[in-house]
Amino acid sequence: MKGAAFLLALAGSAAAFAPSAQPKTSLVVAHGALDGIPGSTNPIPQFDPLNLAECGTTETLNWFRAAELKNGRSAMVAVTGYLVQGAGIHFPGMLSIKQDISFESLSSLKPMEQWAAVPAEGKAQILLTCLIAELVTEARKPHYMKGGPMPTIVFPMIDFSGVDAETLKRRQDSELNNGRLAMIAIMSFFSAAYIPGSVPALINNPAF
């Protein structure tokens, strides 16, 4: 489905910026725990309207941070995939010889319809690849909830150890902010696809 196998393979851990190790502690998170962490940027630094940073321990905060990071990465991959598919870009050749489904034939469908048309075996392969990527990141020691770095990319491995701290922080901020925007975007895409007229900016767009 026009690159979905490749794109979704990254979904569990796309991008590659790992924050510095966090202190190994289970103490209650102190006020101001968001000061200076990646993603705490203008115009609203320390944005935490639900006070999630103070609802548990440092381990809890690290879990929330990893969840935001990975969901943001997944959303960026999803938005990219949706736009590529909606533009009609596709691989050459056959998706399934057995069922006579070509990538070109899928390109005439809307992105949601394309996914529905993928054989069950193909969907299973994509989801299995995502699961493997997730297991690899979760199995790394020390775990991010125990003071280890945040989840990094799996396919391919990218080494950012030579990047200076200022540049790395800027890239971490960009990744998180772009991921947050992508999460809003993909929710809008789903809403527009399943609830016609729910997103005024996407009304009459052929991809929805």
mmCIF file of C-alpha atoms in Angstrom:
data_model
loop_
_atom_site.group_PDB
_atom_site.id
_atom_site.type_symbol
_atom_site.label_atom_id
_atom_site.label_comp_id
_atom_site.label_asym_id
_atom_site.label_seq_id
_atom_site.Cartn_x
_atom_site.Cartn_y
_atom_site.Cartn_z
ATOM 1 C CA MET A 1 0.000 0.000 0.000
ATOM 2 C CA LYS A 2 2.226 2.722 -1.380
ATOM 3 C CA GLY A 3 5.031 2.452 1.053
ATOM 4 C CA ALA A 4 2.930 1.621 4.115
ATOM 5 C CA ALA A 5 5.066 -1.401 4.939
ATOM 6 C CA PHE A 6 8.176 0.773 5.092
ATOM 7 C CA LEU A 7 6.559 3.745 6.780
ATOM 8 C CA LEU A 8 4.704 1.775 9.420
ATOM 9 C CA ALA A 9 7.825 -0.232 10.191
ATOM 10 C CA LEU A 10 9.109 2.946 11.779
ATOM 11 C CA ALA A 11 5.909 3.742 13.620
ATOM 12 C CA GLY A 12 6.902 2.226 16.939
ATOM 13 C CA SER A 13 10.036 4.377 17.079
ATOM 14 C CA ALA A 14 10.539 6.708 14.143
ATOM 15 C CA ALA A 15 13.109 9.557 14.378
ATOM 16 C CA ALA A 16 16.259 9.353 16.421
ATOM 17 C CA PHE A 17 16.743 11.867 19.165
ATOM 18 C CA ALA A 18 17.315 10.419 22.622
ATOM 19 C CA PRO A 19 17.182 12.730 25.627
ATOM 20 C CA SER A 20 19.919 12.463 28.218
ATOM 21 C CA ALA A 21 19.555 9.849 30.948
ATOM 22 C CA GLN A 22 17.196 10.687 33.796
ATOM 23 C CA PRO A 23 18.049 10.214 37.480
ATOM 24 C CA LYS A 24 17.203 6.764 38.802
ATOM 25 C CA THR A 25 14.581 7.610 41.369
ATOM 26 C CA SER A 26 11.049 6.669 42.353
ATOM 27 C CA LEU A 27 10.506 9.757 44.495
ATOM 28 C CA VAL A 28 7.498 11.946 43.859
ATOM 29 C CA VAL A 29 8.192 14.394 41.055
ATOM 30 C CA ALA A 30 9.014 17.833 42.388
ATOM 31 C CA HIS A 31 7.329 21.016 41.196
ATOM 32 C CA GLY A 32 9.121 22.410 38.165
ATOM 33 C CA ALA A 33 10.066 18.990 36.797
ATOM 34 C CA LEU A 34 9.352 20.260 33.271
ATOM 35 C CA ASP A 35 11.976 23.016 33.463
ATOM 36 C CA GLY A 36 14.362 22.726 30.536
ATOM 37 C CA ILE A 37 13.291 19.261 29.352
ATOM 38 C CA PRO A 38 12.979 18.620 25.600
ATOM 39 C CA GLY A 39 9.658 19.880 24.290
ATOM 40 C CA SER A 40 9.212 22.613 26.912
ATOM 41 C CA THR A 41 9.323 25.466 24.411
ATOM 42 C CA ASN A 42 7.787 28.828 23.636
ATOM 43 C CA PRO A 43 5.153 30.133 23.296
ATOM 44 C CA ILE A 44 3.858 27.946 26.156
ATOM 45 C CA PRO A 45 6.760 26.334 28.021
ATOM 46 C CA GLN A 46 5.915 23.731 30.666
ATOM 47 C CA PHE A 47 2.484 23.256 29.065
ATOM 48 C CA ASP A 48 0.806 20.644 31.270
ATOM 49 C CA PRO A 49 -2.868 21.607 31.837
ATOM 50 C CA LEU A 50 -3.707 18.199 33.377
ATOM 51 C CA ASN A 51 -0.710 18.298 35.747
ATOM 52 C CA LEU A 52 0.462 14.923 34.507
ATOM 53 C CA ALA A 53 4.020 15.729 35.574
ATOM 54 C CA GLU A 54 2.901 15.792 39.194
ATOM 55 C CA CYS A 55 0.541 12.820 39.298
ATOM 56 C CA GLY A 56 3.191 10.201 40.034
ATOM 57 C CA THR A 57 6.895 9.505 40.333
ATOM 58 C CA THR A 58 9.834 10.339 38.102
ATOM 59 C CA GLU A 59 9.287 6.934 36.498
ATOM 60 C CA THR A 60 5.691 7.922 35.740
ATOM 61 C CA LEU A 61 6.848 11.179 34.164
ATOM 62 C CA ASN A 62 9.370 9.296 32.015
ATOM 63 C CA TRP A 63 6.602 6.934 30.891
ATOM 64 C CA PHE A 64 4.424 9.893 29.873
ATOM 65 C CA ARG A 65 7.362 11.473 28.040
ATOM 66 C CA ALA A 66 8.141 8.273 26.148
ATOM 67 C CA ALA A 67 4.470 7.837 25.269
ATOM 68 C CA GLU A 68 4.282 11.362 23.852
ATOM 69 C CA LEU A 69 7.534 10.879 21.962
ATOM 70 C CA LYS A 70 6.540 7.569 20.366
ATOM 71 C CA ASN A 71 2.977 8.634 19.598
ATOM 72 C CA GLY A 72 4.300 11.815 18.020
ATOM 73 C CA ARG A 73 6.693 9.806 15.871
ATOM 74 C CA SER A 74 3.923 7.420 14.869
ATOM 75 C CA ALA A 75 1.709 10.361 13.970
ATOM 76 C CA MET A 76 4.413 11.935 11.797
ATOM 77 C CA VAL A 77 4.800 8.660 9.914
ATOM 78 C CA ALA A 78 1.020 8.325 9.609
ATOM 79 C CA VAL A 79 0.573 11.873 8.279
ATOM 80 C CA THR A 80 3.384 11.370 5.765
ATOM 81 C CA GLY A 81 1.888 8.074 4.643
ATOM 82 C CA TYR A 82 -1.581 9.555 4.330
ATOM 83 C CA LEU A 83 -0.332 12.470 2.221
ATOM 84 C CA VAL A 84 1.751 10.190 -0.016
ATOM 85 C CA GLN A 85 -1.174 7.835 -0.540
ATOM 86 C CA GLY A 86 -3.635 10.674 -1.042
ATOM 87 C CA ALA A 87 -1.348 12.102 -3.740
ATOM 88 C CA GLY A 88 -1.523 8.814 -5.655
ATOM 89 C CA ILE A 89 2.185 8.003 -5.278
ATOM 90 C CA HIS A 90 2.799 4.269 -5.256
ATOM 91 C CA PHE A 91 5.338 1.483 -5.685
ATOM 92 C CA PRO A 92 5.549 -0.348 -8.999
ATOM 93 C CA GLY A 93 4.536 -3.983 -9.231
ATOM 94 C CA MET A 94 2.176 -6.170 -7.257
ATOM 95 C CA LEU A 95 1.141 -5.983 -3.629
ATOM 96 C CA SER A 96 -0.383 -9.454 -3.821
ATOM 97 C CA ILE A 97 0.094 -11.757 -6.787
ATOM 98 C CA LYS A 98 -2.209 -14.346 -5.237
ATOM 99 C CA GLN A 99 -5.108 -11.907 -5.002
ATOM 100 C CA ASP A 100 -4.104 -9.919 -8.095
ATOM 101 C CA ILE A 101 -3.730 -6.610 -6.243
ATOM 102 C CA SER A 102 -1.244 -4.115 -7.655
ATOM 103 C CA PHE A 103 0.044 -0.994 -5.951
ATOM 104 C CA GLU A 104 -1.293 0.990 -8.895
ATOM 105 C CA SER A 105 -4.812 -0.359 -8.389
ATOM 106 C CA LEU A 106 -4.758 0.795 -4.786
ATOM 107 C CA SER A 107 -3.702 4.302 -5.818
ATOM 108 C CA SER A 108 -7.176 4.934 -7.243
ATOM 109 C CA LEU A 109 -8.674 4.530 -3.745
ATOM 110 C CA LYS A 110 -8.708 6.894 -0.798
ATOM 111 C CA PRO A 111 -6.094 6.149 1.899
ATOM 112 C CA MET A 112 -8.568 4.508 4.290
ATOM 113 C CA GLU A 113 -9.969 2.402 1.471
ATOM 114 C CA GLN A 114 -6.432 1.399 0.498
ATOM 115 C CA TRP A 115 -5.776 0.006 3.957
ATOM 116 C CA ALA A 116 -9.067 -1.883 3.889
ATOM 117 C CA ALA A 117 -8.080 -3.426 0.529
ATOM 118 C CA VAL A 118 -4.728 -4.757 1.801
ATOM 119 C CA PRO A 119 -4.954 -8.551 2.331
ATOM 120 C CA ALA A 120 -4.995 -9.756 5.931
ATOM 121 C CA GLU A 121 -1.551 -11.309 5.459
ATOM 122 C CA GLY A 122 -0.127 -7.939 4.431
ATOM 123 C CA LYS A 123 -1.663 -6.160 7.402
ATOM 124 C CA ALA A 124 -0.274 -8.828 9.715
ATOM 125 C CA GLN A 125 3.246 -8.335 8.327
ATOM 126 C CA ILE A 126 3.060 -4.576 8.817
ATOM 127 C CA LEU A 127 1.762 -4.860 12.374
ATOM 128 C CA LEU A 128 4.311 -7.555 13.223
ATOM 129 C CA THR A 129 7.128 -5.295 12.041
ATOM 130 C CA CYS A 130 5.772 -2.505 14.258
ATOM 131 C CA LEU A 131 5.588 -4.912 17.200
ATOM 132 C CA ILE A 132 9.192 -6.009 16.703
ATOM 133 C CA ALA A 133 10.355 -2.386 16.623
ATOM 134 C CA GLU A 134 8.430 -1.702 19.826
ATOM 135 C CA LEU A 135 9.857 -4.747 21.600
ATOM 136 C CA VAL A 136 13.394 -3.801 20.604
ATOM 137 C CA THR A 137 13.069 -0.322 22.099
ATOM 138 C CA GLU A 138 11.368 -1.564 25.264
ATOM 139 C CA ALA A 139 14.003 -4.271 25.824
ATOM 140 C CA ARG A 140 16.944 -1.880 25.895
ATOM 141 C CA LYS A 141 18.744 -1.510 29.210
ATOM 142 C CA PRO A 142 18.619 0.582 31.227
ATOM 143 C CA HIS A 143 14.930 1.164 30.533
ATOM 144 C CA TYR A 144 13.873 4.783 30.105
ATOM 145 C CA MET A 145 11.709 4.493 33.230
ATOM 146 C CA LYS A 146 14.806 3.431 35.172
ATOM 147 C CA GLY A 147 17.066 6.279 34.119
ATOM 148 C CA GLY A 148 17.917 5.162 30.582
ATOM 149 C CA PRO A 149 17.549 7.312 27.442
ATOM 150 C CA MET A 150 14.234 7.828 25.714
ATOM 151 C CA PRO A 151 13.349 5.326 22.921
ATOM 152 C CA THR A 152 15.395 5.781 19.750
ATOM 153 C CA ILE A 153 15.017 4.708 16.151
ATOM 154 C CA VAL A 154 15.210 1.012 15.254
ATOM 155 C CA PHE A 155 15.299 0.987 11.444
ATOM 156 C CA PRO A 156 17.943 2.250 10.731
ATOM 157 C CA MET A 157 20.100 2.884 13.771
ATOM 158 C CA ILE A 158 21.399 6.469 13.813
ATOM 159 C CA ASP A 159 24.156 7.663 16.103
ATOM 160 C CA PHE A 160 23.758 11.181 17.491
ATOM 161 C CA SER A 161 26.484 10.833 20.103
ATOM 162 C CA GLY A 162 28.672 13.317 18.217
ATOM 163 C CA VAL A 163 26.038 16.069 18.182
ATOM 164 C CA ASP A 164 26.667 18.923 20.621
ATOM 165 C CA ALA A 165 24.182 19.434 23.454
ATOM 166 C CA GLU A 166 22.684 22.674 22.106
ATOM 167 C CA THR A 167 22.022 21.231 18.654
ATOM 168 C CA LEU A 168 20.614 18.020 20.108
ATOM 169 C CA LYS A 169 18.244 19.950 22.397
ATOM 170 C CA ARG A 170 17.020 22.031 19.447
ATOM 171 C CA ARG A 171 16.375 18.896 17.395
ATOM 172 C CA GLN A 172 14.614 17.214 20.298
ATOM 173 C CA ASP A 173 12.358 20.254 20.685
ATOM 174 C CA SER A 174 11.604 20.247 16.946
ATOM 175 C CA GLU A 175 10.816 16.528 16.945
ATOM 176 C CA LEU A 176 8.399 16.794 19.853
ATOM 177 C CA ASN A 177 6.679 19.909 18.527
ATOM 178 C CA ASN A 178 6.320 18.406 15.062
ATOM 179 C CA GLY A 179 5.006 15.213 16.629
ATOM 180 C CA ARG A 180 2.386 17.140 18.583
ATOM 181 C CA LEU A 181 1.243 18.891 15.415
ATOM 182 C CA ALA A 182 1.164 15.565 13.575
ATOM 183 C CA MET A 183 -1.041 14.018 16.254
ATOM 184 C CA ILE A 184 -3.551 16.821 15.758
ATOM 185 C CA ALA A 185 -3.272 16.450 11.983
ATOM 186 C CA ILE A 186 -3.833 12.689 11.847
ATOM 187 C CA MET A 187 -6.839 12.996 14.172
ATOM 188 C CA SER A 188 -8.215 15.616 11.776
ATOM 189 C CA PHE A 189 -7.582 13.290 8.827
ATOM 190 C CA PHE A 190 -9.455 10.431 10.487
ATOM 191 C CA SER A 191 -12.298 12.728 11.445
ATOM 192 C CA ALA A 192 -12.582 14.125 7.918
ATOM 193 C CA ALA A 193 -12.501 10.610 6.429
ATOM 194 C CA TYR A 194 -15.187 9.131 8.673
ATOM 195 C CA ILE A 195 -17.320 12.178 9.514
ATOM 196 C CA PRO A 196 -17.828 14.199 6.308
ATOM 197 C CA GLY A 197 -17.791 17.937 6.921
ATOM 198 C CA SER A 198 -16.253 17.670 10.387
ATOM 199 C CA VAL A 199 -13.050 19.421 9.290
ATOM 200 C CA PRO A 200 -14.007 22.487 7.193
ATOM 201 C CA ALA A 201 -10.497 22.891 5.729
ATOM 202 C CA LEU A 202 -10.648 19.387 4.247
ATOM 203 C CA ILE A 203 -14.143 19.509 2.747
ATOM 204 C CA ASN A 204 -14.133 18.440 -0.944
ATOM 205 C CA ASN A 205 -10.545 17.223 -0.702
ATOM 206 C CA PRO A 206 -10.398 14.030 -2.822
ATOM 207 C CA ALA A 207 -8.138 12.287 -0.289
ATOM 208 C CA PHE A 208 -10.998 12.290 2.225
#
